[in-house]
mmCIF file of C-alpha atoms and ligand atoms in Angstrom:
data_model
loop_
_atom_site.group_PDB
_atom_site.id
_atom_site.type_symbol
_atom_site.label_atom_id
_atom_site.label_comp_id
_atom_site.label_asym_id
_atom_site.label_seq_id
_atom_site.Cartn_x
_atom_site.Cartn_y
_atom_site.Cartn_z
ATOM 1 C CA UNK W 79 19.896 -5.665 -26.281
ATOM 2 C CA UNK W 80 22.161 -6.923 -23.377
ATOM 3 C CA UNK W 81 21.431 -6.624 -19.975
ATOM 4 C CA UNK W 82 23.587 -2.804 -20.008
ATOM 5 C CA UNK W 83 21.509 -1.678 -23.149
ATOM 6 C CA UNK W 84 18.766 -2.420 -20.695
ATOM 7 C CA UNK W 85 19.851 -1.027 -17.500
ATOM 8 C CA UNK W 86 20.875 2.173 -20.483
ATOM 9 C CA UNK W 87 17.753 2.189 -21.751
ATOM 10 C CA UNK W 88 14.837 1.397 -19.096
ATOM 11 C CA UNK W 89 16.433 2.187 -15.863
ATOM 12 C CA UNK W 90 19.227 4.793 -16.556
ATOM 13 C CA UNK W 91 18.682 8.317 -15.463
ATOM 14 C CA UNK W 92 20.413 11.626 -14.314
ATOM 15 C CA UNK W 93 20.196 11.526 -10.486
ATOM 16 C CA UNK W 94 18.811 14.714 -9.015
ATOM 17 C CA UNK W 95 18.970 15.053 -5.103
ATOM 18 C CA UNK W 96 21.093 11.266 -5.156
ATOM 19 C CA UNK W 97 24.981 12.423 -5.130
ATOM 20 C CA UNK W 98 25.321 9.310 -7.050
ATOM 21 C CA UNK W 99 22.829 7.099 -9.325
ATOM 22 C CA UNK W 100 22.764 4.538 -11.357
ATOM 23 C CA UNK W 101 26.313 3.141 -12.295
ATOM 24 C CA UNK W 102 28.636 2.319 -10.392
ATOM 25 C CA UNK W 103 28.928 -0.237 -8.067
ATOM 26 C CA UNK W 104 26.988 1.298 -4.908
ATOM 27 C CA UNK W 105 24.964 4.826 -5.235
ATOM 28 C CA UNK W 106 25.000 6.860 -2.731
ATOM 29 C CA UNK W 107 22.457 9.079 -0.486
ATOM 30 C CA UNK W 108 23.056 12.027 1.363
ATOM 31 C CA UNK W 109 19.892 12.124 4.280
ATOM 32 C CA UNK W 110 18.934 15.845 5.069
ATOM 33 C CA UNK W 111 20.623 16.831 8.413
ATOM 34 C CA UNK W 112 18.607 15.919 11.696
ATOM 35 C CA UNK W 113 16.561 12.881 9.665
ATOM 36 C CA UNK W 114 16.036 8.945 9.141
ATOM 37 C CA UNK W 115 16.637 7.022 6.463
ATOM 38 C CA UNK W 116 13.720 4.654 6.227
ATOM 39 C CA UNK W 117 14.311 1.780 4.801
ATOM 40 C CA UNK W 118 11.808 -1.315 3.212
ATOM 41 C CA UNK W 119 11.465 -3.753 0.899
ATOM 42 C CA UNK W 120 8.419 -5.227 -1.730
ATOM 43 C CA UNK W 121 8.760 -8.037 -3.394
ATOM 44 C CA UNK W 122 6.303 -9.218 -6.605
ATOM 45 C CA UNK W 123 6.145 -12.885 -8.304
ATOM 46 C CA UNK W 124 4.392 -13.712 -11.277
ATOM 47 C CA UNK W 125 1.296 -15.842 -10.253
ATOM 48 C CA UNK W 126 1.375 -15.305 -6.643
ATOM 49 C CA UNK W 127 1.015 -11.852 -6.643
ATOM 50 C CA UNK W 128 -0.157 -10.354 -10.049
ATOM 51 C CA UNK W 129 -1.608 -12.137 -13.728
ATOM 52 C CA UNK W 130 0.566 -12.668 -15.879
ATOM 53 C CA UNK W 131 -2.091 -10.571 -17.894
ATOM 54 C CA UNK W 132 -1.719 -8.015 -16.405
ATOM 55 C CA UNK W 133 -0.811 -4.146 -17.745
ATOM 56 C CA UNK W 134 3.417 -4.076 -17.147
ATOM 57 C CA UNK W 135 2.904 -0.043 -17.183
ATOM 58 C CA UNK W 136 0.063 -1.348 -13.937
ATOM 59 C CA UNK W 137 2.523 -3.161 -12.526
ATOM 60 C CA UNK W 138 5.420 -1.392 -12.758
ATOM 61 C CA UNK W 139 3.091 1.499 -11.132
ATOM 62 C CA UNK W 140 1.714 -1.402 -8.489
ATOM 63 C CA UNK W 141 5.907 -2.586 -7.918
ATOM 64 C CA UNK W 142 6.742 0.799 -6.277
ATOM 65 C CA UNK W 143 3.007 1.803 -5.035
ATOM 66 C CA UNK W 144 3.773 -1.127 -2.537
ATOM 67 C CA UNK W 145 6.589 0.199 -1.202
ATOM 68 C CA UNK W 146 5.483 4.181 -1.092
ATOM 69 C CA UNK W 147 2.944 2.466 0.813
ATOM 70 C CA UNK W 148 5.408 1.212 3.127
ATOM 71 C CA UNK W 149 7.278 4.832 3.920
ATOM 72 C CA UNK W 150 3.405 6.727 4.027
ATOM 73 C CA UNK W 151 2.822 4.164 6.929
ATOM 74 C CA UNK W 152 5.504 5.198 9.150
ATOM 75 C CA UNK W 153 5.331 8.752 7.806
ATOM 76 C CA UNK W 154 8.455 9.057 5.658
ATOM 77 C CA UNK W 155 8.646 11.696 2.348
ATOM 78 C CA UNK W 156 10.413 9.109 -0.278
ATOM 79 C CA UNK W 157 14.159 9.507 -1.142
ATOM 80 C CA UNK W 158 14.958 6.988 -3.562
ATOM 81 C CA UNK W 159 14.516 2.801 -4.686
ATOM 82 C CA UNK W 160 16.435 0.256 -5.642
ATOM 83 C CA UNK W 161 14.925 -2.297 -8.201
ATOM 84 C CA UNK W 162 15.996 -6.082 -8.702
ATOM 85 C CA UNK W 163 14.209 -7.582 -11.606
ATOM 86 C CA UNK W 164 14.294 -11.005 -13.157
ATOM 87 C CA UNK W 165 12.760 -11.861 -16.354
ATOM 88 C CA UNK W 166 12.351 -14.089 -18.395
ATOM 89 C CA UNK W 167 14.258 -12.112 -21.141
ATOM 90 C CA UNK W 168 14.685 -8.943 -22.604
ATOM 91 C CA UNK W 169 11.612 -8.116 -23.845
ATOM 92 C CA UNK W 170 11.276 -4.203 -24.942
ATOM 93 C CA UNK W 171 7.446 -4.499 -25.502
ATOM 94 C CA UNK W 172 7.542 -5.765 -22.260
ATOM 95 C CA UNK W 173 10.182 -3.622 -20.823
ATOM 96 C CA UNK W 174 9.047 -0.130 -22.312
ATOM 97 C CA UNK W 175 5.377 0.413 -20.437
ATOM 98 C CA UNK W 176 6.403 -1.376 -17.364
ATOM 99 C CA UNK W 177 9.437 0.915 -17.032
ATOM 100 C CA UNK W 178 6.621 3.895 -17.524
ATOM 101 C CA UNK W 179 4.699 3.351 -15.707
ATOM 102 C CA UNK W 180 7.262 2.515 -12.575
ATOM 103 C CA UNK W 181 9.035 5.726 -13.302
ATOM 104 C CA UNK W 182 5.934 7.980 -13.535
ATOM 105 C CA UNK W 183 5.219 7.136 -9.950
ATOM 106 C CA UNK W 184 8.227 7.291 -9.003
ATOM 107 C CA UNK W 185 8.434 11.218 -10.910
ATOM 108 C CA UNK W 186 5.015 11.993 -8.617
ATOM 109 C CA UNK W 187 6.858 11.801 -4.884
ATOM 110 C CA UNK W 188 10.077 12.874 -6.236
ATOM 111 C CA UNK W 189 11.572 8.584 -5.330
ATOM 112 C CA UNK W 190 14.446 8.755 -7.533
ATOM 113 C CA UNK W 191 15.650 4.734 -8.547
ATOM 114 C CA UNK W 192 19.046 4.743 -7.843
ATOM 115 C CA UNK W 193 20.351 1.312 -8.904
ATOM 116 C CA UNK W 194 19.550 -2.451 -8.523
ATOM 117 C CA UNK W 195 20.302 -5.741 -10.351
ATOM 118 C CA UNK W 196 18.996 -7.366 -13.517
ATOM 119 C CA UNK W 197 19.517 -10.989 -13.800
ATOM 120 C CA UNK W 198 17.352 -13.430 -16.525
ATOM 121 C CA UNK W 199 14.298 -15.863 -14.459
ATOM 122 C CA UNK W 200 11.253 -16.437 -13.773
ATOM 123 C CA UNK W 201 9.299 -13.499 -13.343
ATOM 124 C CA UNK W 202 10.541 -11.303 -10.083
ATOM 125 C CA UNK W 203 10.594 -7.397 -9.078
ATOM 126 C CA UNK W 204 11.497 -6.610 -5.471
ATOM 127 C CA UNK W 205 12.188 -2.756 -4.794
ATOM 128 C CA UNK W 206 13.356 -1.219 -1.866
ATOM 129 C CA UNK W 207 12.714 2.167 -0.962
ATOM 130 C CA UNK W 208 14.649 5.006 1.181
ATOM 131 C CA UNK W 209 12.614 7.956 2.628
ATOM 132 C CA UNK W 210 13.623 10.349 5.113
ATOM 133 C CA UNK W 211 11.812 11.139 8.657
ATOM 134 C CA UNK W 212 12.685 14.188 10.737
ATOM 135 C CA UNK W 213 14.248 14.015 14.473
ATOM 136 C CA UNK W 214 12.771 16.729 16.369
ATOM 137 C CA UNK W 215 13.760 16.942 20.466
ATOM 138 C CA UNK W 216 16.079 13.703 19.401
ATOM 139 C CA UNK W 217 12.835 11.845 19.324
ATOM 140 C CA UNK W 218 11.674 9.702 15.641
ATOM 141 C CA UNK W 219 8.814 11.312 14.205
ATOM 142 C CA UNK W 220 8.300 7.818 12.215
ATOM 143 C CA UNK W 221 4.511 6.201 13.206
ATOM 144 C CA UNK W 222 5.067 3.234 14.200
ATOM 145 C CA UNK W 223 2.446 0.411 14.756
ATOM 146 C CA UNK W 224 3.645 0.211 18.346
ATOM 147 C CA UNK W 225 2.187 3.272 19.791
ATOM 148 C CA UNK W 226 -1.310 3.039 19.944
ATOM 149 C CA UNK W 227 -3.418 4.198 23.487
ATOM 150 C CA UNK W 228 -6.502 2.729 25.287
ATOM 151 C CA UNK W 229 -9.029 5.220 24.190
ATOM 152 C CA UNK W 230 -7.032 6.797 20.851
ATOM 153 C CA UNK W 231 -9.822 6.349 17.538
ATOM 154 C CA UNK W 232 -8.893 3.659 15.641
ATOM 155 C CA UNK W 233 -9.096 5.332 11.684
ATOM 156 C CA UNK W 234 -8.524 3.859 7.704
ATOM 157 C CA UNK W 235 -8.170 5.977 4.731
ATOM 158 C CA UNK W 236 -9.786 5.292 1.668
ATOM 159 C CA UNK W 237 -11.805 2.831 0.508
ATOM 160 C CA UNK W 238 -11.501 -0.925 1.443
ATOM 161 C CA UNK W 239 -12.417 -3.998 -0.344
ATOM 162 C CA UNK W 240 -12.323 -2.379 -3.564
ATOM 163 C CA UNK W 241 -9.361 -4.132 -5.061
ATOM 164 C CA UNK W 242 -11.127 -7.896 -3.716
ATOM 165 C CA UNK W 243 -14.126 -7.134 -5.461
ATOM 166 C CA UNK W 244 -11.906 -6.862 -8.481
ATOM 167 C CA UNK W 245 -10.324 -10.045 -7.531
ATOM 168 C CA UNK W 246 -13.248 -12.083 -7.513
ATOM 169 C CA UNK W 247 -14.760 -10.669 -10.517
ATOM 170 C CA UNK W 248 -11.070 -12.309 -12.007
ATOM 171 C CA UNK W 249 -11.275 -15.152 -10.206
ATOM 172 C CA UNK W 250 -15.102 -15.835 -11.776
ATOM 173 C CA UNK W 251 -16.850 -16.130 -8.573
ATOM 174 C CA UNK W 252 -19.180 -12.664 -8.505
ATOM 175 C CA UNK W 253 -19.732 -10.587 -11.957
ATOM 176 C CA UNK W 254 -20.747 -6.862 -11.362
ATOM 177 C CA UNK W 255 -21.275 -3.891 -14.063
ATOM 178 C CA UNK W 256 -19.221 -3.355 -16.249
ATOM 179 C CA UNK W 257 -18.316 0.569 -14.529
ATOM 180 C CA UNK W 258 -17.635 -1.094 -11.309
ATOM 181 C CA UNK W 259 -15.478 -3.452 -12.568
ATOM 182 C CA UNK W 260 -13.583 -0.869 -14.052
ATOM 183 C CA UNK W 261 -12.938 1.343 -10.529
ATOM 184 C CA UNK W 262 -12.510 -1.695 -8.828
ATOM 185 C CA UNK W 263 -9.822 -3.181 -11.007
ATOM 186 C CA UNK W 264 -7.509 0.030 -11.276
ATOM 187 C CA UNK W 265 -7.176 -0.015 -7.671
ATOM 188 C CA UNK W 266 -5.744 -3.559 -7.889
ATOM 189 C CA UNK W 267 -4.090 -2.997 -9.873
ATOM 190 C CA UNK W 268 -2.749 0.533 -9.473
ATOM 191 C CA UNK W 269 -3.280 1.742 -6.340
ATOM 192 C CA UNK W 270 -2.659 4.936 -4.539
ATOM 193 C CA UNK W 271 -0.233 4.668 -1.904
ATOM 194 C CA UNK W 272 -0.983 7.191 0.557
ATOM 195 C CA UNK W 273 2.692 9.508 1.132
ATOM 196 C CA UNK W 274 0.986 12.719 1.893
ATOM 197 C CA UNK W 275 -1.078 11.438 4.247
ATOM 198 C CA UNK W 276 1.385 9.266 6.644
ATOM 199 C CA UNK W 277 3.207 12.681 6.306
ATOM 200 C CA UNK W 278 0.629 14.939 7.398
ATOM 201 C CA UNK W 279 0.137 12.669 10.151
ATOM 202 C CA UNK W 280 3.679 13.070 12.152
ATOM 203 C CA UNK W 281 2.663 13.914 15.560
ATOM 204 C CA UNK W 282 -0.974 13.587 15.439
ATOM 205 C CA UNK W 283 -0.550 9.595 14.867
ATOM 206 C CA UNK W 284 0.223 6.880 17.642
ATOM 207 C CA UNK W 285 0.579 3.974 15.483
ATOM 208 C CA UNK W 286 -0.467 3.552 11.538
ATOM 209 C CA UNK W 287 -0.178 0.354 9.613
ATOM 210 C CA UNK W 288 -0.223 -0.157 5.533
ATOM 211 C CA UNK W 289 -3.415 -1.931 4.391
ATOM 212 C CA UNK W 290 -2.131 -5.110 2.738
ATOM 213 C CA UNK W 291 -3.622 -8.461 3.830
ATOM 214 C CA UNK W 292 -6.598 -7.414 5.269
ATOM 215 C CA UNK W 293 -7.936 -4.340 7.412
ATOM 216 C CA UNK W 294 -8.521 -6.895 10.801
ATOM 217 C CA UNK W 295 -4.650 -8.712 10.402
ATOM 218 C CA UNK W 296 -2.776 -6.032 9.840
ATOM 219 C CA UNK W 297 -4.715 -4.235 11.919
ATOM 220 C CA UNK W 298 -4.092 -7.839 15.090
ATOM 221 C CA UNK W 299 -0.024 -6.030 14.932
ATOM 222 C CA UNK W 300 -0.996 -2.858 15.558
ATOM 223 C CA UNK W 301 -2.624 -4.396 18.397
ATOM 224 C CA UNK W 302 0.049 -6.739 19.724
ATOM 225 C CA UNK W 303 2.997 -4.629 19.516
ATOM 226 C CA UNK W 304 1.352 -1.828 20.739
ATOM 227 C CA UNK W 305 -0.325 -4.907 24.129
ATOM 228 C CA UNK W 306 -4.022 -3.055 23.537
ATOM 229 C CA UNK W 307 -7.757 -4.384 21.726
ATOM 230 C CA UNK W 308 -9.863 -2.761 19.092
ATOM 231 C CA UNK W 309 -13.136 -2.679 18.976
ATOM 232 C CA UNK W 310 -14.682 -1.858 14.788
ATOM 233 C CA UNK W 311 -17.608 -0.881 13.725
ATOM 234 C CA UNK W 312 -19.012 -3.470 11.251
ATOM 235 C CA UNK W 313 -21.458 -1.314 9.096
ATOM 236 C CA UNK W 314 -18.907 1.413 8.759
ATOM 237 C CA UNK W 315 -16.599 -1.256 7.014
ATOM 238 C CA UNK W 316 -19.173 -1.967 4.854
ATOM 239 C CA UNK W 317 -20.300 0.860 4.108
ATOM 240 C CA UNK W 318 -16.439 1.800 2.895
ATOM 241 C CA UNK W 319 -16.154 -1.322 -0.058
ATOM 242 C CA UNK W 320 -20.424 -0.938 -0.897
ATOM 243 C CA UNK W 321 -19.910 2.603 -1.064
ATOM 244 C CA UNK W 322 -18.529 1.279 -4.225
ATOM 245 C CA UNK W 323 -20.582 0.736 -6.655
ATOM 246 C CA UNK W 324 -23.642 2.193 -5.109
ATOM 247 C CA UNK W 325 -23.711 4.343 -8.304
ATOM 248 C CA UNK W 326 -24.012 1.761 -9.910
ATOM 249 C CA UNK W 327 -27.019 -0.361 -8.155
ATOM 250 C CA UNK W 328 -24.569 -3.122 -7.587
ATOM 251 C CA UNK W 329 -25.068 -2.793 -4.005
ATOM 252 C CA UNK W 330 -28.190 -5.247 -3.750
ATOM 253 C CA UNK W 331 -25.901 -7.651 -5.545
ATOM 254 C CA UNK W 332 -24.113 -9.392 -2.484
ATOM 255 C CA UNK W 333 -25.544 -10.068 0.260
ATOM 256 C CA UNK W 334 -23.937 -6.881 3.684
ATOM 257 C CA UNK W 335 -21.689 -10.376 5.154
ATOM 258 C CA UNK W 336 -19.958 -10.568 1.219
ATOM 259 C CA UNK W 337 -19.004 -6.972 1.346
ATOM 260 C CA UNK W 338 -17.830 -7.186 5.446
ATOM 261 C CA UNK W 339 -15.972 -9.609 4.517
ATOM 262 C CA UNK W 340 -14.086 -8.225 1.293
ATOM 263 C CA UNK W 341 -13.429 -4.707 3.446
ATOM 264 C CA UNK W 342 -12.638 -6.350 6.744
ATOM 265 C CA UNK W 343 -10.193 -9.023 5.041
ATOM 266 C CA UNK W 344 -9.904 -7.856 1.400
ATOM 267 C CA UNK W 345 -6.688 -7.557 1.582
ATOM 268 C CA UNK W 346 -4.256 -4.961 -1.841
ATOM 269 C CA UNK W 347 -5.617 -2.200 -0.381
ATOM 270 C CA UNK W 348 -2.358 0.081 0.328
ATOM 271 C CA UNK W 349 -4.817 2.041 2.159
ATOM 272 C CA UNK W 350 -3.253 3.383 6.152
ATOM 273 C CA UNK W 351 -4.540 1.843 9.103
ATOM 274 C CA UNK W 352 -3.968 4.460 12.280
ATOM 275 C CA UNK W 353 -5.041 5.236 15.706
ATOM 276 C CA UNK W 354 -5.009 9.152 17.348
ATOM 277 C CA UNK W 355 -6.458 10.092 20.612
ATOM 278 C CA UNK W 356 -9.914 11.563 20.659
ATOM 279 C CA UNK W 357 -7.918 15.526 21.716
ATOM 280 C CA UNK W 358 -6.772 15.139 18.345
ATOM 281 C CA UNK W 359 -9.820 14.863 15.723
ATOM 282 C CA UNK W 360 -10.100 17.751 14.358
ATOM 283 C CA UNK W 361 -6.104 17.667 13.497
ATOM 284 C CA UNK W 362 -6.901 14.441 11.394
ATOM 285 C CA UNK W 363 -9.360 15.971 9.656
ATOM 286 C CA UNK W 364 -7.380 18.963 8.778
ATOM 287 C CA UNK W 365 -4.846 16.207 7.291
ATOM 288 C CA UNK W 366 -7.047 14.154 5.326
ATOM 289 C CA UNK W 367 -7.731 18.165 4.260
ATOM 290 C CA UNK W 368 -4.806 19.155 2.947
ATOM 291 C CA UNK W 369 -3.012 15.411 1.943
ATOM 292 C CA UNK W 370 -6.874 15.108 -0.208
ATOM 293 C CA UNK W 371 -7.085 12.142 1.497
ATOM 294 C CA UNK W 372 -10.179 10.682 2.588
ATOM 295 C CA UNK W 373 -10.156 9.262 6.180
ATOM 296 C CA UNK W 374 -12.754 7.826 8.624
ATOM 297 C CA UNK W 375 -13.221 6.988 11.917
ATOM 298 C CA UNK W 376 -14.164 2.891 11.734
ATOM 299 C CA UNK W 377 -13.168 2.374 16.131
ATOM 300 C CA UNK W 378 -11.503 2.468 18.760
ATOM 301 C CA UNK W 379 -9.234 1.326 20.509
ATOM 302 C CA UNK W 380 -9.564 -0.632 24.307
ATOM 303 C CA UNK W 381 -7.216 -1.856 27.144
ATOM 304 C CA UNK W 382 -9.145 -4.657 26.942
ATOM 305 C CA UNK W 383 -6.571 -7.241 24.487
ATOM 306 C CA UNK W 384 -8.489 -8.753 21.259
ATOM 307 C CA UNK W 385 -10.053 -8.056 18.833
ATOM 308 C CA UNK W 386 -14.391 -7.302 19.206
ATOM 309 C CA UNK W 387 -16.884 -6.068 16.540
ATOM 310 C CA UNK W 388 -19.821 -4.546 16.730
ATOM 311 C CA UNK W 389 -22.974 -3.621 14.556
ATOM 312 C CA UNK W 390 -24.919 -0.617 14.098
ATOM 313 C CA UNK W 391 -26.419 -1.005 16.824
ATOM 314 C CA UNK W 392 -23.277 -2.054 19.410
ATOM 315 C CA UNK W 393 -24.198 -5.757 19.436
ATOM 316 C CA UNK W 394 -21.553 -8.082 18.835
ATOM 317 C CA UNK W 395 -20.134 -9.596 15.595
ATOM 318 C CA UNK W 396 -18.713 -12.660 15.409
ATOM 319 C CA UNK W 397 -15.324 -12.107 13.846
ATOM 320 C CA UNK W 398 -15.202 -15.266 10.906
ATOM 321 C CA UNK W 399 -12.139 -13.488 9.160
ATOM 322 C CA UNK W 400 -9.347 -14.162 7.781
ATOM 323 C CA UNK W 401 -6.680 -12.406 6.270
ATOM 324 C CA UNK W 402 -4.396 -13.111 3.581
ATOM 325 C CA UNK W 403 -1.119 -14.883 5.333
ATOM 326 C CA UNK W 404 1.167 -17.311 2.290
ATOM 327 C CA UNK W 405 2.131 -20.080 4.644
ATOM 328 C CA UNK W 406 -1.151 -20.828 6.426
HETATM 329 P P1 LIG K 674 27.109 -5.252 -10.712
HETATM 330 O O1 LIG K 674 28.155 -6.157 -11.521
HETATM 331 O O2 LIG K 674 28.057 -4.555 -9.584
HETATM 332 O O3 LIG K 674 26.591 -6.216 -9.401
HETATM 333 P P2 LIG K 674 25.166 -4.495 -12.199
HETATM 334 O O4 LIG K 674 25.956 -4.698 -13.077
HETATM 335 O O5 LIG K 674 25.144 -5.402 -11.735
HETATM 336 O O6 LIG K 674 26.331 -3.979 -10.650
HETATM 337 O O7 LIG K 674 24.383 -3.368 -12.295
HETATM 338 C C1 LIG K 674 25.430 -1.925 -12.559
HETATM 339 C C2 LIG K 674 24.791 -0.698 -12.613
HETATM 340 O O8 LIG K 674 23.890 -0.754 -12.961
HETATM 341 C C3 LIG K 674 24.929 -0.861 -10.854
HETATM 342 O O9 LIG K 674 24.942 1.107 -10.768
HETATM 343 C C4 LIG K 674 23.749 -1.032 -11.001
HETATM 344 O O10 LIG K 674 22.699 -0.357 -9.417
HETATM 345 C C5 LIG K 674 22.359 -0.401 -11.262
HETATM 346 N N1 LIG K 674 21.391 -1.449 -12.415
HETATM 347 C C6 LIG K 674 21.637 -3.115 -12.414
HETATM 348 N N2 LIG K 674 20.345 -3.643 -12.472
HETATM 349 C C7 LIG K 674 18.870 -2.118 -12.458
HETATM 350 C C8 LIG K 674 18.054 -1.625 -12.539
HETATM 351 N N3 LIG K 674 16.814 -3.352 -13.357
HETATM 352 N N4 LIG K 674 17.446 -0.897 -12.215
HETATM 353 C C9 LIG K 674 18.085 0.320 -11.867
HETATM 354 N N5 LIG K 674 20.112 -0.116 -11.643
HETATM 355 C C10 LIG K 674 19.884 -1.551 -12.216
HETATM 356 MG MG1 LIG K 675 29.169 -4.268 -8.160
#
């Protein structure tokens, strides 16, 4: 199978919203009047972001999911994406499930594959997504990292730390009951981008980021760009990962500090971390409900710079949790 057959068979579909899709030198997109384009790229490299043994269907899902997660963090509605793919060989047993997983998630979010590039080389997947954010009264409705205000509540969607739990099982450092592992593994290999929640938070949240490197590390980006500090309640954080394994009785297998480390710095969560003023609490609850996404209040924003961790009694907890950094 040649390069063009491969594109034709696995990645070319009729254009829908796009003016022009796969096949020409450029694709053409027409953003709706009164909107801005939100654009983001993410690359997945074998051995770095995924294991060579991962199910290609799940990998196709994840490659797009991590990009949709960036659109979600900006409150953008997905429109389209491009796919730059380096493949060691044209292996149809890999390509078929990969494109299936990729395009199923794309269809779920109405996000169209409009072009890309295909080349031979070590497996590498790079996606660029395009989304739409409204401009109202001359103001962009995009959620940014820079808008957090002292006194704001701090929230996180879904659960954090369970992708790390799965990774630790793969690494052989821990073992958990099979059902707990399977659930955690899905979170690692097939994360759910919080696209509906991100859009529902427009005009309600003051800042947002998606958690890819770990909750505290990504919170640090909000704090830096907003020029503020924060206090995080660690008891709430522990519950977010421990609740995951509770039903199987797996919580007792690790000490609280292990759970806490995974929740605060585990990484690969693809949840939204966001801030909103206390006056918006009922609006946040309504956004969570309308998007069918659980949301937990986990702390607040302070005028004083720096990050403080407290336990359930409000006592300070030492911060020994570091996030992932590719070059550290
Ligand atoms: P060019 O020679 O102009 O670089 P290519 O031959 O690389 O174009 O690609 C031909 C067409 O196929 C283009 O429209 C391109 O966007 C599309 N394309 C190439 N690879 C992919 C891919 N992996 N997924 C989707 N579209 C692709
Ligand atoms: Mg060209």
